[in-house]
Amino acid sequence: MHSRGRSDEVSRRDTRGGEADVPNPNSPGVARQMYRSYLRAIRPQLRFLVIIRDPTDRVRSWFDHFRLSRNLTQPPIELWVPLSLGKLQLCARMYGFSLSTGALWNSACRNVAGEVLTGGLYAPQISSYLHHFEETQMHHFEETQ
């Protein structure tokens, strides 16, 4: 697997052994793209596995991954999270919405503090799929330790 340098896609082998660009399923607009890509007759047969991780563990893991993979010098996570949340709240106030409304997902504020915090907003990700697919097609699992 290799990256093509685009944050919304990864390169994966398709079933014929060739390369295929597969969009990140959590990126905005991908649920609509998937809906349009499959024939009407096939759509009801699609199944989605949704694995939900504890959001606190996810933030810590992403923080460590981004910091190490990009050789970033960041303050400790205990300082970085409140600073980043403050940036998100300020941006939300500037655009006139609350972070609790879910408006963050499709706003200009989405990545103001980096995708470390917003990448684990499960509700907007799942709701974008439920807008196009039936709830019975979703199978939710919670990560346990």
CSV table of C-alpha atoms in Angstrom, one decimal:
chain,number,residue,atom,x,y,z
A,1,MET,CA,0.0,0.0,0.0
A,2,HIS,CA,1.4,3.4,-0.9
A,3,SER,CA,0.1,6.9,-0.5
A,4,ARG,CA,-0.5,9.1,-3.6
A,5,GLY,CA,-0.1,12.2,-1.5
A,6,ARG,CA,-3.8,13.0,-1.4
A,7,SER,CA,-5.3,13.0,2.1
A,8,ASP,CA,-8.7,11.7,1.0
A,9,GLU,CA,-7.4,8.7,-0.9
A,10,VAL,CA,-5.2,5.7,-0.3
A,11,SER,CA,-3.9,3.3,-2.9
A,12,ARG,CA,-5.0,-0.3,-2.4
A,13,ARG,CA,-4.9,-3.5,-4.5
A,14,ASP,CA,-8.1,-4.2,-6.3
A,15,THR,CA,-9.5,-7.7,-6.7
A,16,ARG,CA,-7.6,-8.2,-10.0
A,17,GLY,CA,-4.2,-7.4,-8.4
A,18,GLY,CA,-4.0,-3.9,-9.9
A,19,GLU,CA,-3.9,-0.6,-8.1
A,20,ALA,CA,-7.2,1.2,-7.3
A,21,ASP,CA,-7.7,4.6,-5.6
A,22,VAL,CA,-10.1,4.1,-2.7
A,23,PRO,CA,-11.5,7.2,-1.0
A,24,ASN,CA,-11.2,7.5,2.8
A,25,PRO,CA,-14.7,6.5,3.9
A,26,ASN,CA,-14.7,9.2,6.6
A,27,SER,CA,-14.2,12.1,4.2
A,28,PRO,CA,-17.1,14.4,3.5
A,29,GLY,CA,-19.0,13.4,0.3
A,30,VAL,CA,-17.7,9.8,0.2
A,31,ALA,CA,-21.1,8.3,1.3
A,32,ARG,CA,-22.8,10.2,-1.6
A,33,GLN,CA,-20.0,9.1,-4.0
A,34,MET,CA,-20.5,5.5,-2.9
A,35,TYR,CA,-24.2,5.7,-3.3
A,36,ARG,CA,-23.9,7.0,-6.9
A,37,SER,CA,-21.2,4.5,-7.8
A,38,TYR,CA,-23.3,1.4,-7.2
A,39,LEU,CA,-26.2,0.3,-9.3
A,40,ARG,CA,-29.7,0.6,-7.7
A,41,ALA,CA,-30.1,-3.2,-7.6
A,42,ILE,CA,-26.8,-3.7,-5.7
A,43,ARG,CA,-27.2,-0.9,-3.1
A,44,PRO,CA,-29.5,-2.8,-0.8
A,45,GLN,CA,-26.9,-5.6,-0.6
A,46,LEU,CA,-24.1,-3.4,0.6
A,47,ARG,CA,-23.1,-3.8,4.3
A,48,PHE,CA,-21.0,-1.4,6.3
A,49,LEU,CA,-19.0,-2.4,9.4
A,50,VAL,CA,-18.6,0.5,11.7
A,51,ILE,CA,-16.0,0.0,14.4
A,52,ILE,CA,-16.2,2.7,17.0
A,53,ARG,CA,-13.2,3.3,19.2
A,54,ASP,CA,-13.2,5.1,22.6
A,55,PRO,CA,-12.8,8.7,21.4
A,56,THR,CA,-10.2,9.5,24.1
A,57,ASP,CA,-8.0,6.6,23.1
A,58,ARG,CA,-8.4,7.6,19.5
A,59,VAL,CA,-7.3,11.1,20.1
A,60,ARG,CA,-4.3,10.0,22.0
A,61,SER,CA,-3.3,7.4,19.3
A,62,TRP,CA,-3.8,9.9,16.5
A,63,PHE,CA,-1.8,12.6,18.4
A,64,ASP,CA,1.1,10.2,18.9
A,65,HIS,CA,0.9,9.0,15.3
A,66,PHE,CA,0.9,12.5,13.7
A,67,ARG,CA,3.6,13.8,16.1
A,68,LEU,CA,5.9,10.9,15.4
A,69,SER,CA,5.3,10.4,11.7
A,70,ARG,CA,5.8,14.0,10.9
A,71,ASN,CA,8.5,14.8,13.5
A,72,LEU,CA,6.4,17.5,15.0
A,73,THR,CA,7.3,19.2,18.2
A,74,GLN,CA,4.0,19.5,20.0
A,75,PRO,CA,3.2,20.4,23.6
A,76,PRO,CA,2.2,17.4,25.7
A,77,ILE,CA,-1.3,16.1,24.8
A,78,GLU,CA,-2.6,17.4,28.1
A,79,LEU,CA,-1.9,21.0,26.9
A,80,TRP,CA,-2.5,20.4,23.2
A,81,VAL,CA,-6.1,19.2,23.5
A,82,PRO,CA,-7.4,22.2,25.5
A,83,LEU,CA,-5.6,24.6,23.1
A,84,SER,CA,-7.0,22.8,20.1
A,85,LEU,CA,-10.6,22.7,21.5
A,86,GLY,CA,-10.3,26.4,22.2
A,87,LYS,CA,-9.4,27.0,18.5
A,88,LEU,CA,-12.4,25.0,17.4
A,89,GLN,CA,-14.7,26.9,19.8
A,90,LEU,CA,-13.4,30.2,18.6
A,91,CYS,CA,-13.9,29.2,14.9
A,92,ALA,CA,-17.4,27.9,15.7
A,93,ARG,CA,-18.4,31.2,17.3
A,94,MET,CA,-17.0,33.1,14.3
A,95,TYR,CA,-19.2,31.1,12.0
A,96,GLY,CA,-22.2,31.1,14.4
A,97,PHE,CA,-22.7,27.6,15.5
A,98,SER,CA,-22.1,25.4,18.5
A,99,LEU,CA,-19.7,22.4,18.5
A,100,SER,CA,-22.5,20.3,19.9
A,101,THR,CA,-24.7,20.7,16.8
A,102,GLY,CA,-22.7,18.6,14.4
A,103,ALA,CA,-22.2,21.6,12.1
A,104,LEU,CA,-18.5,21.3,12.5
A,105,TRP,CA,-18.2,18.4,10.2
A,106,ASN,CA,-19.1,20.4,7.1
A,107,SER,CA,-17.7,23.7,8.2
A,108,ALA,CA,-14.5,25.6,7.5
A,109,CYS,CA,-13.6,24.9,11.1
A,110,ARG,CA,-13.3,21.1,10.6
A,111,ASN,CA,-9.5,21.0,10.4
A,112,VAL,CA,-8.7,24.3,12.2
A,113,ALA,CA,-7.1,22.2,15.0
A,114,GLY,CA,-6.1,19.3,12.8
A,115,GLU,CA,-7.9,16.1,12.0
A,116,VAL,CA,-6.6,14.6,15.2
A,117,LEU,CA,-9.7,15.9,17.1
A,118,THR,CA,-12.3,16.0,14.3
A,119,GLY,CA,-11.5,12.6,12.7
A,120,GLY,CA,-13.3,10.7,15.5
A,121,LEU,CA,-16.6,12.6,15.3
A,122,TYR,CA,-18.5,9.4,14.7
A,123,ALA,CA,-22.1,10.9,14.6
A,124,PRO,CA,-21.6,13.1,11.5
A,125,GLN,CA,-19.6,10.3,9.7
A,126,ILE,CA,-22.4,7.8,10.3
A,127,SER,CA,-25.2,10.2,9.6
A,128,SER,CA,-23.8,10.9,6.1
A,129,TYR,CA,-24.1,7.2,5.3
A,130,LEU,CA,-27.6,7.0,6.8
A,131,HIS,CA,-28.6,9.8,4.5
A,132,HIS,CA,-28.0,7.5,1.5
A,133,PHE,CA,-28.2,3.9,3.0
A,134,GLU,CA,-30.6,2.1,5.3
A,135,GLU,CA,-29.8,1.7,9.0
A,136,THR,CA,-30.1,-2.1,8.6
A,137,GLN,CA,-27.1,-2.0,6.3
A,138,MET,CA,-24.9,-0.7,9.2
A,139,HIS,CA,-23.3,-3.1,11.7
A,140,HIS,CA,-21.8,-1.3,14.7
A,141,PHE,CA,-19.0,-2.7,16.8
A,142,GLU,CA,-17.3,-1.1,19.8
A,143,GLU,CA,-13.7,-1.7,20.3
A,144,THR,CA,-13.0,-3.3,23.6
A,145,GLN,CA,-9.7,-3.6,25.3
